[in-house]
PDB file of C-alpha atoms in Angstrom:
ATOM      1  CA  MET A   1      -3.730  35.115  15.415  1.00 59.00           C
ATOM      2  CA  PRO A   2      -4.793  31.712  15.928  1.00 77.00           C
ATOM      3  CA  HIS A   3      -2.928  29.195  17.748  1.00 93.00           C
ATOM      4  CA  LEU A   4      -0.401  27.050  15.796  1.00 95.00           C
ATOM      5  CA  ASN A   5      -1.131  24.034  17.869  1.00 96.00           C
ATOM      6  CA  ASP A   6      -5.015  24.518  17.814  1.00 96.00           C
ATOM      7  CA  VAL A   7      -5.105  25.123  13.994  1.00 97.00           C
ATOM      8  CA  VAL A   8      -2.566  21.767  13.281  1.00 98.00           C
ATOM      9  CA  SER A   9      -5.069  19.618  15.334  1.00 97.00           C
ATOM     10  CA  GLU A  10      -8.037  21.316  13.595  1.00 97.00           C
ATOM     11  CA  ILE A  11      -6.617  20.229  10.094  1.00 98.00           C
ATOM     12  CA  ALA A  12      -5.504  16.933  10.840  1.00 97.00           C
ATOM     13  CA  GLU A  13      -8.905  15.997  12.128  1.00 97.00           C
ATOM     14  CA  GLU A  14     -10.257  17.685   8.955  1.00 96.00           C
ATOM     15  CA  MET A  15      -8.215  15.551   6.957  1.00 97.00           C
ATOM     16  CA  ARG A  16      -8.906  12.421   8.781  1.00 95.00           C
ATOM     17  CA  LEU A  17     -12.454  12.836   7.845  1.00 94.00           C
ATOM     18  CA  ARG A  18     -12.224  13.635   4.242  1.00 94.00           C
ATOM     19  CA  PRO A  19     -13.340  10.889   1.637  1.00 93.00           C
ATOM     20  CA  ASP A  20     -11.233  12.165  -1.156  1.00 93.00           C
ATOM     21  CA  ARG A  21      -7.682  10.557  -0.789  1.00 93.00           C
ATOM     22  CA  GLY A  22      -5.857  10.688  -4.098  1.00 93.00           C
ATOM     23  CA  GLU A  23      -4.585   7.384  -5.737  1.00 93.00           C
ATOM     24  CA  VAL A  24      -1.076   6.014  -4.037  1.00 93.00           C
ATOM     25  CA  ALA A  25       1.531   5.862  -6.336  1.00 89.00           C
ATOM     26  CA  THR A  26       1.911   2.595  -7.920  1.00 89.00           C
ATOM     27  CA  TYR A  27       4.949   2.544 -10.600  1.00 84.00           C
ATOM     28  CA  ILE A  28       7.506   1.688  -7.475  1.00 86.00           C
ATOM     29  CA  PRO A  29       6.162  -1.482  -6.163  1.00 87.00           C
ATOM     30  CA  GLU A  30       6.969  -0.651  -2.378  1.00 88.00           C
ATOM     31  CA  LEU A  31       5.284   2.564  -2.439  1.00 91.00           C
ATOM     32  CA  ALA A  32       1.848   0.867  -3.461  1.00 89.00           C
ATOM     33  CA  ARG A  33       2.244  -0.567  -0.188  1.00 90.00           C
ATOM     34  CA  ALA A  34       1.388   2.477   1.495  1.00 92.00           C
ATOM     35  CA  ASP A  35      -1.844   3.455   3.362  1.00 91.00           C
ATOM     36  CA  ARG A  36      -4.151   5.829   1.731  1.00 91.00           C
ATOM     37  CA  ARG A  37      -5.614   6.592   5.291  1.00 94.00           C
ATOM     38  CA  ALA A  38      -2.329   8.271   6.920  1.00 96.00           C
ATOM     39  CA  PHE A  39      -2.222  11.966   7.225  1.00 98.00           C
ATOM     40  CA  GLY A  40       0.524  13.647   9.359  1.00 98.00           C
ATOM     41  CA  ILE A  41       1.738  17.078   9.663  1.00 98.00           C
ATOM     42  CA  ALA A  42       4.277  18.658  11.589  1.00 98.00           C
ATOM     43  CA  VAL A  43       5.224  22.410  11.563  1.00 98.00           C
ATOM     44  CA  ILE A  44       8.419  23.651  13.180  1.00 97.00           C
ATOM     45  CA  GLY A  45       8.448  27.532  14.332  1.00 94.00           C
ATOM     46  CA  ALA A  46      11.323  29.771  14.408  1.00 90.00           C
ATOM     47  CA  ASP A  47      11.261  29.484  18.384  1.00 90.00           C
ATOM     48  CA  GLY A  48      11.954  25.662  17.712  1.00 91.00           C
ATOM     49  CA  GLN A  49       8.599  24.868  18.932  1.00 93.00           C
ATOM     50  CA  LEU A  50       6.904  21.931  17.469  1.00 97.00           C
ATOM     51  CA  ALA A  51       3.248  21.822  16.481  1.00 97.00           C
ATOM     52  CA  ALA A  52       2.320  18.075  15.201  1.00 98.00           C
ATOM     53  CA  ALA A  53      -0.840  15.891  14.886  1.00 98.00           C
ATOM     54  CA  GLY A  54      -2.001  12.453  12.828  1.00 97.00           C
ATOM     55  CA  ASP A  55       1.096  10.289  11.696  1.00 97.00           C
ATOM     56  CA  SER A  56       3.499  12.760  12.119  1.00 98.00           C
ATOM     57  CA  GLU A  57       6.045  10.211  13.575  1.00 98.00           C
ATOM     58  CA  THR A  58       5.373   7.684  11.183  1.00 97.00           C
ATOM     59  CA  PRO A  59       8.521   7.374   8.803  1.00 97.00           C
ATOM     60  CA  PHE A  60       7.579   7.438   5.067  1.00 97.00           C
ATOM     61  CA  SER A  61       9.571   7.479   1.707  1.00 96.00           C
ATOM     62  CA  VAL A  62      10.414  10.900   1.042  1.00 98.00           C
ATOM     63  CA  GLN A  63      11.126  10.204  -2.630  1.00 97.00           C
ATOM     64  CA  SER A  64      12.093  13.867  -4.753  1.00 96.00           C
ATOM     65  CA  ILE A  65      12.162  15.943  -1.576  1.00 98.00           C
ATOM     66  CA  THR A  66      15.743  14.695  -0.897  1.00 98.00           C
ATOM     67  CA  LYS A  67      16.085  16.787  -4.216  1.00 98.00           C
ATOM     68  CA  VAL A  68      16.315  19.868  -2.021  1.00 98.00           C
ATOM     69  CA  PHE A  69      18.863  18.617   0.032  1.00 98.00           C
ATOM     70  CA  THR A  70      21.056  17.264  -2.601  1.00 98.00           C
ATOM     71  CA  LEU A  71      20.619  20.706  -4.322  1.00 98.00           C
ATOM     72  CA  THR A  72      22.019  22.232  -1.459  1.00 98.00           C
ATOM     73  CA  LEU A  73      24.801  19.955  -1.103  1.00 97.00           C
ATOM     74  CA  ALA A  74      25.617  20.299  -4.780  1.00 97.00           C
ATOM     75  CA  LEU A  75      25.757  24.170  -4.659  1.00 97.00           C
ATOM     76  CA  GLY A  76      28.187  23.698  -1.640  1.00 94.00           C
ATOM     77  CA  LYS A  77      30.719  21.593  -3.848  1.00 94.00           C
ATOM     78  CA  ILE A  78      30.559  23.354  -7.269  1.00 95.00           C
ATOM     79  CA  GLY A  79      28.795  26.748  -6.646  1.00 95.00           C
ATOM     80  CA  ASP A  80      27.034  28.223  -9.494  1.00 94.00           C
ATOM     81  CA  ARG A  81      28.838  26.150 -11.927  1.00 95.00           C
ATOM     82  CA  LEU A  82      26.397  23.477 -11.509  1.00 97.00           C
ATOM     83  CA  TRP A  83      23.822  25.829 -13.468  1.00 96.00           C
ATOM     84  CA  LYS A  84      25.961  24.836 -16.705  1.00 94.00           C
ATOM     85  CA  ARG A  85      24.600  21.352 -16.309  1.00 94.00           C
ATOM     86  CA  VAL A  86      21.075  22.310 -15.392  1.00 96.00           C
ATOM     87  CA  GLY A  87      18.520  24.842 -15.858  1.00 95.00           C
ATOM     88  CA  ARG A  88      16.084  26.953 -13.561  1.00 95.00           C
ATOM     89  CA  GLU A  89      12.999  26.739 -15.390  1.00 91.00           C
ATOM     90  CA  PRO A  90       9.719  25.021 -14.709  1.00 91.00           C
ATOM     91  CA  SER A  91       9.257  22.025 -17.103  1.00 80.00           C
ATOM     92  CA  GLY A  92       5.723  22.107 -17.643  1.00 72.00           C
ATOM     93  CA  ASN A  93       6.023  18.344 -18.167  1.00 72.00           C
ATOM     94  CA  PRO A  94       6.045  15.110 -15.940  1.00 69.00           C
ATOM     95  CA  PHE A  95       8.869  14.765 -13.752  1.00 69.00           C
ATOM     96  CA  ASN A  96      10.490  11.828 -15.856  1.00 74.00           C
ATOM     97  CA  SER A  97       9.571  13.125 -19.297  1.00 75.00           C
ATOM     98  CA  ILE A  98      12.459  12.491 -21.974  1.00 82.00           C
ATOM     99  CA  VAL A  99      11.068  14.636 -24.857  1.00 82.00           C
ATOM    100  CA  GLN A 100      12.557  18.322 -23.300  1.00 84.00           C
ATOM    101  CA  LEU A 101      15.485  16.506 -22.633  1.00 87.00           C
ATOM    102  CA  GLU A 102      16.077  15.801 -26.331  1.00 85.00           C
ATOM    103  CA  LEU A 103      14.634  19.193 -27.491  1.00 85.00           C
ATOM    104  CA  GLU A 104      17.346  20.737 -24.908  1.00 87.00           C
ATOM    105  CA  LYS A 105      20.387  18.775 -25.935  1.00 89.00           C
ATOM    106  CA  GLY A 106      20.741  17.019 -22.459  1.00 92.00           C
ATOM    107  CA  VAL A 107      20.456  19.879 -20.242  1.00 94.00           C
ATOM    108  CA  PRO A 108      17.440  19.081 -17.737  1.00 95.00           C
ATOM    109  CA  ARG A 109      15.065  21.989 -17.238  1.00 94.00           C
ATOM    110  CA  ASN A 110      15.538  22.024 -13.249  1.00 95.00           C
ATOM    111  CA  PRO A 111      16.703  20.426 -10.386  1.00 97.00           C
ATOM    112  CA  PHE A 112      13.779  18.837  -9.005  1.00 96.00           C
ATOM    113  CA  ILE A 113      12.668  16.893 -12.238  1.00 93.00           C
ATOM    114  CA  ASN A 114      13.877  13.583 -12.510  1.00 93.00           C
ATOM    115  CA  ALA A 115      16.765  14.384 -15.111  1.00 95.00           C
ATOM    116  CA  GLY A 116      17.771  17.375 -13.193  1.00 96.00           C
ATOM    117  CA  ALA A 117      18.143  15.371 -10.085  1.00 97.00           C
ATOM    118  CA  ILE A 118      20.348  12.930 -11.726  1.00 97.00           C
ATOM    119  CA  ALA A 119      22.629  15.392 -12.805  1.00 98.00           C
ATOM    120  CA  VAL A 120      22.776  17.051  -9.215  1.00 98.00           C
ATOM    121  CA  THR A 121      23.274  13.390  -8.154  1.00 98.00           C
ATOM    122  CA  ASP A 122      26.388  13.306 -10.545  1.00 98.00           C
ATOM    123  CA  ALA A 123      27.842  16.404  -9.429  1.00 97.00           C
ATOM    124  CA  ILE A 124      28.173  15.141  -5.757  1.00 97.00           C
ATOM    125  CA  LEU A 125      29.381  12.054  -6.777  1.00 96.00           C
ATOM    126  CA  SER A 126      32.478  13.413  -8.678  1.00 91.00           C
ATOM    127  CA  GLY A 127      35.777  12.546  -6.980  1.00 85.00           C
ATOM    128  CA  HIS A 128      33.857  10.086  -4.672  1.00 93.00           C
ATOM    129  CA  GLU A 129      32.737   6.252  -4.724  1.00 95.00           C
ATOM    130  CA  PRO A 130      29.116   5.841  -4.595  1.00 96.00           C
ATOM    131  CA  ARG A 131      29.138   4.499  -0.968  1.00 96.00           C
ATOM    132  CA  GLU A 132      30.918   7.757   0.174  1.00 97.00           C
ATOM    133  CA  ALA A 133      28.588  10.165  -1.812  1.00 97.00           C
ATOM    134  CA  LEU A 134      25.729   8.248  -0.207  1.00 97.00           C
ATOM    135  CA  GLY A 135      27.096   8.490   2.774  1.00 97.00           C
ATOM    136  CA  GLU A 136      27.579  12.265   2.726  1.00 97.00           C
ATOM    137  CA  ILE A 137      23.902  12.919   1.886  1.00 98.00           C
ATOM    138  CA  LEU A 138      22.592  10.818   4.528  1.00 98.00           C
ATOM    139  CA  ARG A 139      24.845  12.341   7.074  1.00 98.00           C
ATOM    140  CA  PHE A 140      23.467  15.857   5.887  1.00 97.00           C
ATOM    141  CA  LEU A 141      20.102  15.147   6.520  1.00 98.00           C
ATOM    142  CA  GLN A 142      20.778  13.525   9.751  1.00 98.00           C
ATOM    143  CA  PHE A 143      22.897  16.670  10.772  1.00 96.00           C
ATOM    144  CA  LEU A 144      20.038  19.162   9.670  1.00 97.00           C
ATOM    145  CA  ALA A 145      17.291  17.109  11.412  1.00 97.00           C
ATOM    146  CA  GLU A 146      19.430  16.419  14.413  1.00 95.00           C
ATOM    147  CA  ASP A 147      18.659  12.810  14.346  1.00 97.00           C
ATOM    148  CA  SER A 148      21.151   9.936  13.569  1.00 97.00           C
ATOM    149  CA  SER A 149      18.509   7.489  13.396  1.00 98.00           C
ATOM    150  CA  ILE A 150      17.210   8.675   9.696  1.00 98.00           C
ATOM    151  CA  ALA A 151      18.229   5.702   7.083  1.00 97.00           C
ATOM    152  CA  ILE A 152      17.572   4.151   3.535  1.00 97.00           C
ATOM    153  CA  ASP A 153      14.838   1.822   3.210  1.00 96.00           C
ATOM    154  CA  GLU A 154      16.540  -0.626   1.088  1.00 95.00           C
ATOM    155  CA  ALA A 155      13.325  -2.415   0.096  1.00 94.00           C
ATOM    156  CA  VAL A 156      12.533   1.017  -1.569  1.00 95.00           C
ATOM    157  CA  ALA A 157      15.691   1.329  -3.197  1.00 94.00           C
ATOM    158  CA  ALA A 158      15.794  -1.981  -4.575  1.00 94.00           C
ATOM    159  CA  SER A 159      11.933  -1.621  -5.848  1.00 92.00           C
ATOM    160  CA  GLU A 160      13.565   1.664  -7.493  1.00 90.00           C
ATOM    161  CA  LYS A 161      16.290  -0.226  -9.137  1.00 91.00           C
ATOM    162  CA  ARG A 162      14.135  -2.817 -10.433  1.00 91.00           C
ATOM    163  CA  THR A 163      11.638  -0.485 -12.222  1.00 88.00           C
ATOM    164  CA  GLY A 164      13.697   2.789 -13.013  1.00 90.00           C
ATOM    165  CA  PHE A 165      14.112   1.963 -16.874  1.00 93.00           C
ATOM    166  CA  ARG A 166      12.903   5.754 -17.491  1.00 92.00           C
ATOM    167  CA  ASN A 167      15.641   6.814 -15.451  1.00 94.00           C
ATOM    168  CA  VAL A 168      18.210   4.767 -16.816  1.00 96.00           C
ATOM    169  CA  ALA A 169      17.084   6.002 -20.424  1.00 94.00           C
ATOM    170  CA  LEU A 170      17.252   9.586 -18.826  1.00 95.00           C
ATOM    171  CA  ALA A 171      20.832   9.027 -17.648  1.00 97.00           C
ATOM    172  CA  ASN A 172      22.689   7.430 -20.706  1.00 96.00           C
ATOM    173  CA  PHE A 173      20.947  10.115 -23.144  1.00 95.00           C
ATOM    174  CA  MET A 174      22.427  13.098 -20.676  1.00 96.00           C
ATOM    175  CA  LYS A 175      25.557  11.147 -20.490  1.00 97.00           C
ATOM    176  CA  SER A 176      25.500  11.021 -24.257  1.00 95.00           C
ATOM    177  CA  TYR A 177      25.789  15.109 -24.297  1.00 95.00           C
ATOM    178  CA  GLY A 178      28.335  14.922 -21.596  1.00 95.00           C
ATOM    179  CA  VAL A 179      26.209  16.272 -18.956  1.00 96.00           C
ATOM    180  CA  LEU A 180      27.051  13.458 -16.546  1.00 97.00           C
ATOM    181  CA  ASP A 181      30.789  12.820 -15.676  1.00 96.00           C
ATOM    182  CA  ASN A 182      30.301   9.532 -13.841  1.00 97.00           C
ATOM    183  CA  PRO A 183      29.649   6.244 -14.838  1.00 97.00           C
ATOM    184  CA  VAL A 184      25.694   6.099 -15.333  1.00 97.00           C
ATOM    185  CA  ASP A 185      25.134   2.924 -13.104  1.00 96.00           C
ATOM    186  CA  TYR A 186      27.572   4.739 -10.149  1.00 97.00           C
ATOM    187  CA  THR A 187      25.187   8.042 -10.569  1.00 97.00           C
ATOM    188  CA  LEU A 188      21.937   6.198 -10.579  1.00 97.00           C
ATOM    189  CA  GLY A 189      22.714   4.129  -7.843  1.00 97.00           C
ATOM    190  CA  VAL A 190      23.242   6.848  -5.487  1.00 97.00           C
ATOM    191  CA  TYR A 191      20.103   8.505  -6.869  1.00 98.00           C
ATOM    192  CA  PHE A 192      17.796   5.519  -6.252  1.00 97.00           C
ATOM    193  CA  HIS A 193      19.070   5.197  -2.755  1.00 97.00           C
ATOM    194  CA  HIS A 194      18.799   8.779  -1.627  1.00 97.00           C
ATOM    195  CA  CYS A 195      15.123   9.063  -2.953  1.00 96.00           C
ATOM    196  CA  ALA A 196      14.616   5.962  -0.925  1.00 97.00           C
ATOM    197  CA  VAL A 197      15.586   7.644   2.388  1.00 98.00           C
ATOM    198  CA  ALA A 198      12.549   7.618   4.990  1.00 98.00           C
ATOM    199  CA  MET A 199      11.711  10.188   7.450  1.00 98.00           C
ATOM    200  CA  SER A 200       8.814  11.330   9.609  1.00 98.00           C
ATOM    201  CA  CYS A 201       6.805  14.619   8.970  1.00 98.00           C
ATOM    202  CA  ARG A 202       8.870  15.956  12.232  1.00 98.00           C
ATOM    203  CA  GLN A 203      12.041  14.867  11.065  1.00 98.00           C
ATOM    204  CA  LEU A 204      11.422  16.313   7.844  1.00 98.00           C
ATOM    205  CA  ALA A 205      10.271  19.578   9.099  1.00 98.00           C
ATOM    206  CA  MET A 206      13.693  19.903  11.205  1.00 98.00           C
ATOM    207  CA  ALA A 207      15.739  19.133   7.961  1.00 98.00           C
ATOM    208  CA  GLY A 208      14.223  21.755   6.175  1.00 98.00           C
ATOM    209  CA  ARG A 209      14.290  24.616   9.261  1.00 98.00           C
ATOM    210  CA  TYR A 210      17.640  26.307   7.302  1.00 98.00           C
ATOM    211  CA  LEU A 211      15.401  27.503   4.340  1.00 98.00           C
ATOM    212  CA  ALA A 212      13.129  29.126   6.526  1.00 98.00           C
ATOM    213  CA  HIS A 213      15.987  31.066   8.254  1.00 97.00           C
ATOM    214  CA  SER A 214      18.121  32.499   5.457  1.00 97.00           C
ATOM    215  CA  GLY A 215      20.613  29.860   5.712  1.00 97.00           C
ATOM    216  CA  ARG A 216      20.617  29.196   9.348  1.00 96.00           C
ATOM    217  CA  ASN A 217      19.831  26.440  11.705  1.00 91.00           C
ATOM    218  CA  PRO A 218      17.618  28.478  14.192  1.00 89.00           C
ATOM    219  CA  THR A 219      18.587  26.447  17.096  1.00 85.00           C
ATOM    220  CA  THR A 220      22.611  26.887  17.076  1.00 87.00           C
ATOM    221  CA  GLY A 221      22.444  30.023  14.806  1.00 90.00           C
ATOM    222  CA  LEU A 222      24.945  28.527  12.362  1.00 90.00           C
ATOM    223  CA  LEU A 223      24.644  29.195   8.888  1.00 95.00           C
ATOM    224  CA  VAL A 224      24.366  26.307   6.775  1.00 95.00           C
ATOM    225  CA  ILE A 225      24.368  28.017   3.614  1.00 96.00           C
ATOM    226  CA  SER A 226      24.481  31.457   2.644  1.00 96.00           C
ATOM    227  CA  PRO A 227      21.115  33.392   2.878  1.00 97.00           C
ATOM    228  CA  GLU A 228      21.120  34.382  -0.970  1.00 96.00           C
ATOM    229  CA  ARG A 229      21.548  30.676  -1.682  1.00 96.00           C
ATOM    230  CA  ALA A 230      18.882  29.850   0.620  1.00 97.00           C
ATOM    231  CA  ARG A 231      16.576  32.301  -1.051  1.00 97.00           C
ATOM    232  CA  ARG A 232      17.463  31.319  -4.482  1.00 96.00           C
ATOM    233  CA  ILE A 233      16.802  27.500  -3.517  1.00 98.00           C
ATOM    234  CA  ASN A 234      13.018  28.459  -2.247  1.00 98.00           C
ATOM    235  CA  ALA A 235      12.597  30.428  -5.426  1.00 97.00           C
ATOM    236  CA  ILE A 236      13.378  26.921  -7.409  1.00 97.00           C
ATOM    237  CA  MET A 237      10.953  25.435  -4.733  1.00 98.00           C
ATOM    238  CA  LEU A 238       8.153  28.003  -5.337  1.00 97.00           C
ATOM    239  CA  THR A 239       8.658  27.748  -9.190  1.00 96.00           C
ATOM    240  CA  CYS A 240       9.565  23.926  -9.994  1.00 95.00           C
ATOM    241  CA  GLY A 241       8.727  22.110  -6.824  1.00 96.00           C
ATOM    242  CA  HIS A 242       5.778  20.375  -7.965  1.00 94.00           C
ATOM    243  CA  TYR A 243       6.261  19.241 -11.342  1.00 85.00           C
ATOM    244  CA  ASP A 244       3.502  20.534 -13.674  1.00 86.00           C
ATOM    245  CA  GLY A 245       1.068  21.338 -10.774  1.00 91.00           C
ATOM    246  CA  SER A 246       3.764  23.804  -9.461  1.00 93.00           C
ATOM    247  CA  GLY A 247       1.723  26.925 -10.551  1.00 93.00           C
ATOM    248  CA  ASP A 248      -1.402  25.736  -9.089  1.00 95.00           C
ATOM    249  CA  PHE A 249       0.500  25.152  -5.791  1.00 96.00           C
ATOM    250  CA  ALA A 250       1.710  28.445  -5.927  1.00 96.00           C
ATOM    251  CA  TYR A 251      -1.478  29.824  -6.453  1.00 96.00           C
ATOM    252  CA  ARG A 252      -3.136  28.014  -3.647  1.00 97.00           C
ATOM    253  CA  VAL A 253      -0.832  27.575  -0.696  1.00 98.00           C
ATOM    254  CA  GLY A 254       1.729  30.501  -1.541  1.00 97.00           C
ATOM    255  CA  LEU A 255       4.810  29.010   0.034  1.00 98.00           C
ATOM    256  CA  PRO A 256       7.838  27.457  -1.358  1.00 98.00           C
ATOM    257  CA  GLY A 257       7.485  23.660  -1.221  1.00 98.00           C
ATOM    258  CA  LYS A 258       9.022  20.183  -2.937  1.00 98.00           C
ATOM    259  CA  SER A 259       6.456  16.956  -2.890  1.00 97.00           C
ATOM    260  CA  GLY A 260       7.655  13.681  -3.419  1.00 96.00           C
ATOM    261  CA  VAL A 261       5.535  10.674  -4.702  1.00 94.00           C
ATOM    262  CA  GLY A 262       5.477   8.972  -1.436  1.00 96.00           C
ATOM    263  CA  GLY A 263       2.906  11.453  -0.370  1.00 97.00           C
ATOM    264  CA  GLY A 264       5.061  13.950   1.364  1.00 98.00           C
ATOM    265  CA  ILE A 265       5.122  17.748   0.914  1.00 98.00           C
ATOM    266  CA  LEU A 266       7.920  20.076   2.527  1.00 98.00           C
ATOM    267  CA  ALA A 267       7.075  23.441   2.536  1.00 98.00           C
ATOM    268  CA  VAL A 268       8.826  26.881   3.888  1.00 98.00           C
ATOM    269  CA  ALA A 269       7.276  29.880   5.300  1.00 98.00           C
ATOM    270  CA  PRO A 270      10.176  32.104   5.213  1.00 97.00           C
ATOM    271  CA  GLY A 271      11.113  33.648   8.758  1.00 96.00           C
ATOM    272  CA  LYS A 272       8.198  31.845  10.461  1.00 96.00           C
ATOM    273  CA  ALA A 273       8.233  27.645   9.923  1.00 97.00           C
ATOM    274  CA  SER A 274       9.294  24.803   8.400  1.00 98.00           C
ATOM    275  CA  ILE A 275       6.393  22.284   7.516  1.00 98.00           C
ATOM    276  CA  ALA A 276       5.679  19.059   6.777  1.00 98.00           C
ATOM    277  CA  VAL A 277       2.768  17.005   5.660  1.00 98.00           C
ATOM    278  CA  TRP A 278       2.264  13.445   4.592  1.00 98.00           C
ATOM    279  CA  SER A 279      -0.589  11.577   2.852  1.00 98.00           C
ATOM    280  CA  PRO A 280       0.300   9.178   0.489  1.00 97.00           C
ATOM    281  CA  GLY A 281      -2.525   9.531  -1.898  1.00 96.00           C
ATOM    282  CA  LEU A 282      -1.606  11.697  -5.276  1.00 95.00           C
ATOM    283  CA  ASP A 283      -3.479  13.901  -7.195  1.00 94.00           C
ATOM    284  CA  ALA A 284      -2.957  13.816 -11.050  1.00 90.00           C
ATOM    285  CA  ALA A 285       0.325  15.727 -11.070  1.00 90.00           C
ATOM    286  CA  GLY A 286       1.836  13.148  -8.416  1.00 90.00           C
ATOM    287  CA  ASN A 287       1.500  15.462  -5.749  1.00 95.00           C
ATOM    288  CA  SER A 288       0.004  14.695  -2.423  1.00 97.00           C
ATOM    289  CA  HIS A 289      -3.515  15.602  -2.541  1.00 97.00           C
ATOM    290  CA  LEU A 290      -4.679  16.243   0.993  1.00 97.00           C
ATOM    291  CA  GLY A 291      -0.945  17.419   1.484  1.00 97.00           C
ATOM    292  CA  ARG A 292      -1.501  20.334  -0.801  1.00 98.00           C
ATOM    293  CA  ILE A 293      -5.155  20.644   0.646  1.00 98.00           C
ATOM    294  CA  SER A 294      -3.817  20.911   4.241  1.00 98.00           C
ATOM    295  CA  LEU A 295      -1.302  23.370   3.333  1.00 98.00           C
ATOM    296  CA  GLU A 296      -3.619  25.703   1.801  1.00 98.00           C
ATOM    297  CA  MET A 297      -5.852  25.455   4.965  1.00 98.00           C
ATOM    298  CA  LEU A 298      -2.575  26.359   6.952  1.00 98.00           C
ATOM    299  CA  THR A 299      -1.248  29.106   5.226  1.00 97.00           C
ATOM    300  CA  LYS A 300      -4.978  30.849   5.121  1.00 96.00           C
ATOM    301  CA  ARG A 301      -5.511  30.362   8.770  1.00 96.00           C
ATOM    302  CA  MET A 302      -1.892  31.627   9.781  1.00 97.00           C
ATOM    303  CA  GLY A 303      -1.820  34.143   6.997  1.00 96.00           C
ATOM    304  CA  TRP A 304       1.610  32.679   5.917  1.00 97.00           C
ATOM    305  CA  SER A 305       1.326  33.323   2.171  1.00 96.00           C
ATOM    306  CA  ILE A 306       4.279  34.692   0.755  1.00 95.00           C
ATOM    307  CA  PHE A 307       2.205  36.572  -1.571  1.00 95.00           C
ATOM    308  CA  GLY A 308       0.427  38.324   1.388  1.00 88.00           C
ATOM    309  CA  GLU A 309      -2.599  37.580   3.452  1.00 76.00           C
TER     310      GLU A 309
END
């Protein structure tokens, strides 16, 4: 078995030299400022050892990756009742599509497309003020990553709010079908802000450890969620974590993962490692171009695909 540190360093160097880097997201103006040359990778093994290279300590906008953590929180709050509001099937459509929502009477296809994540956010918000709900999400991330410095990038949040017309439409549409309980403005305020959390690859890999270890924090041994729930979240990450590029990601990488349009990807090698990569250039499906390529290299070299070596 090759040494993980060597593999991670080699991949980062290969990514640094690649000319094909994808296109940075521009529909959220703040994200358009990201440097296409950036690449970071962090891998945290079951023993707690960190292998990292490139821009692994640079904070970036994690965007949709927080949907994994809000799903975890919402399931902790209302359990399987959540699935009455949101489905578990791949969408096959862009992450902000309204067509499918209309056909399916306001029930989003899964928790990782925008409409689904807005419904999940609404479940967390119920019974709270928006500021309290947002604080709970942020504290959960800080707790998982063991890092109280994780914060929301207010400039990104404001940029999302200014340009989030499609999300406003999705939320109002769901509200008309009774899928959302809270005022649309409240739910969207929390949603825009949790998508604007900034984290480094190291922080993100730390936060994802419980999904790689049957719901437990491997350092403390404490249960974050039940093993069954961790397994189910991983299943949804595998089938729905990369929008309409999810099948291709499963085919090439073979790990549960969740991407964000900030160029980050959180991936889970069950029982082995929590992995975060970041490169702001995206492919046509809105996923990090070099992020996916680097994860494919990592799983091949380490033999980590869940489908076998």
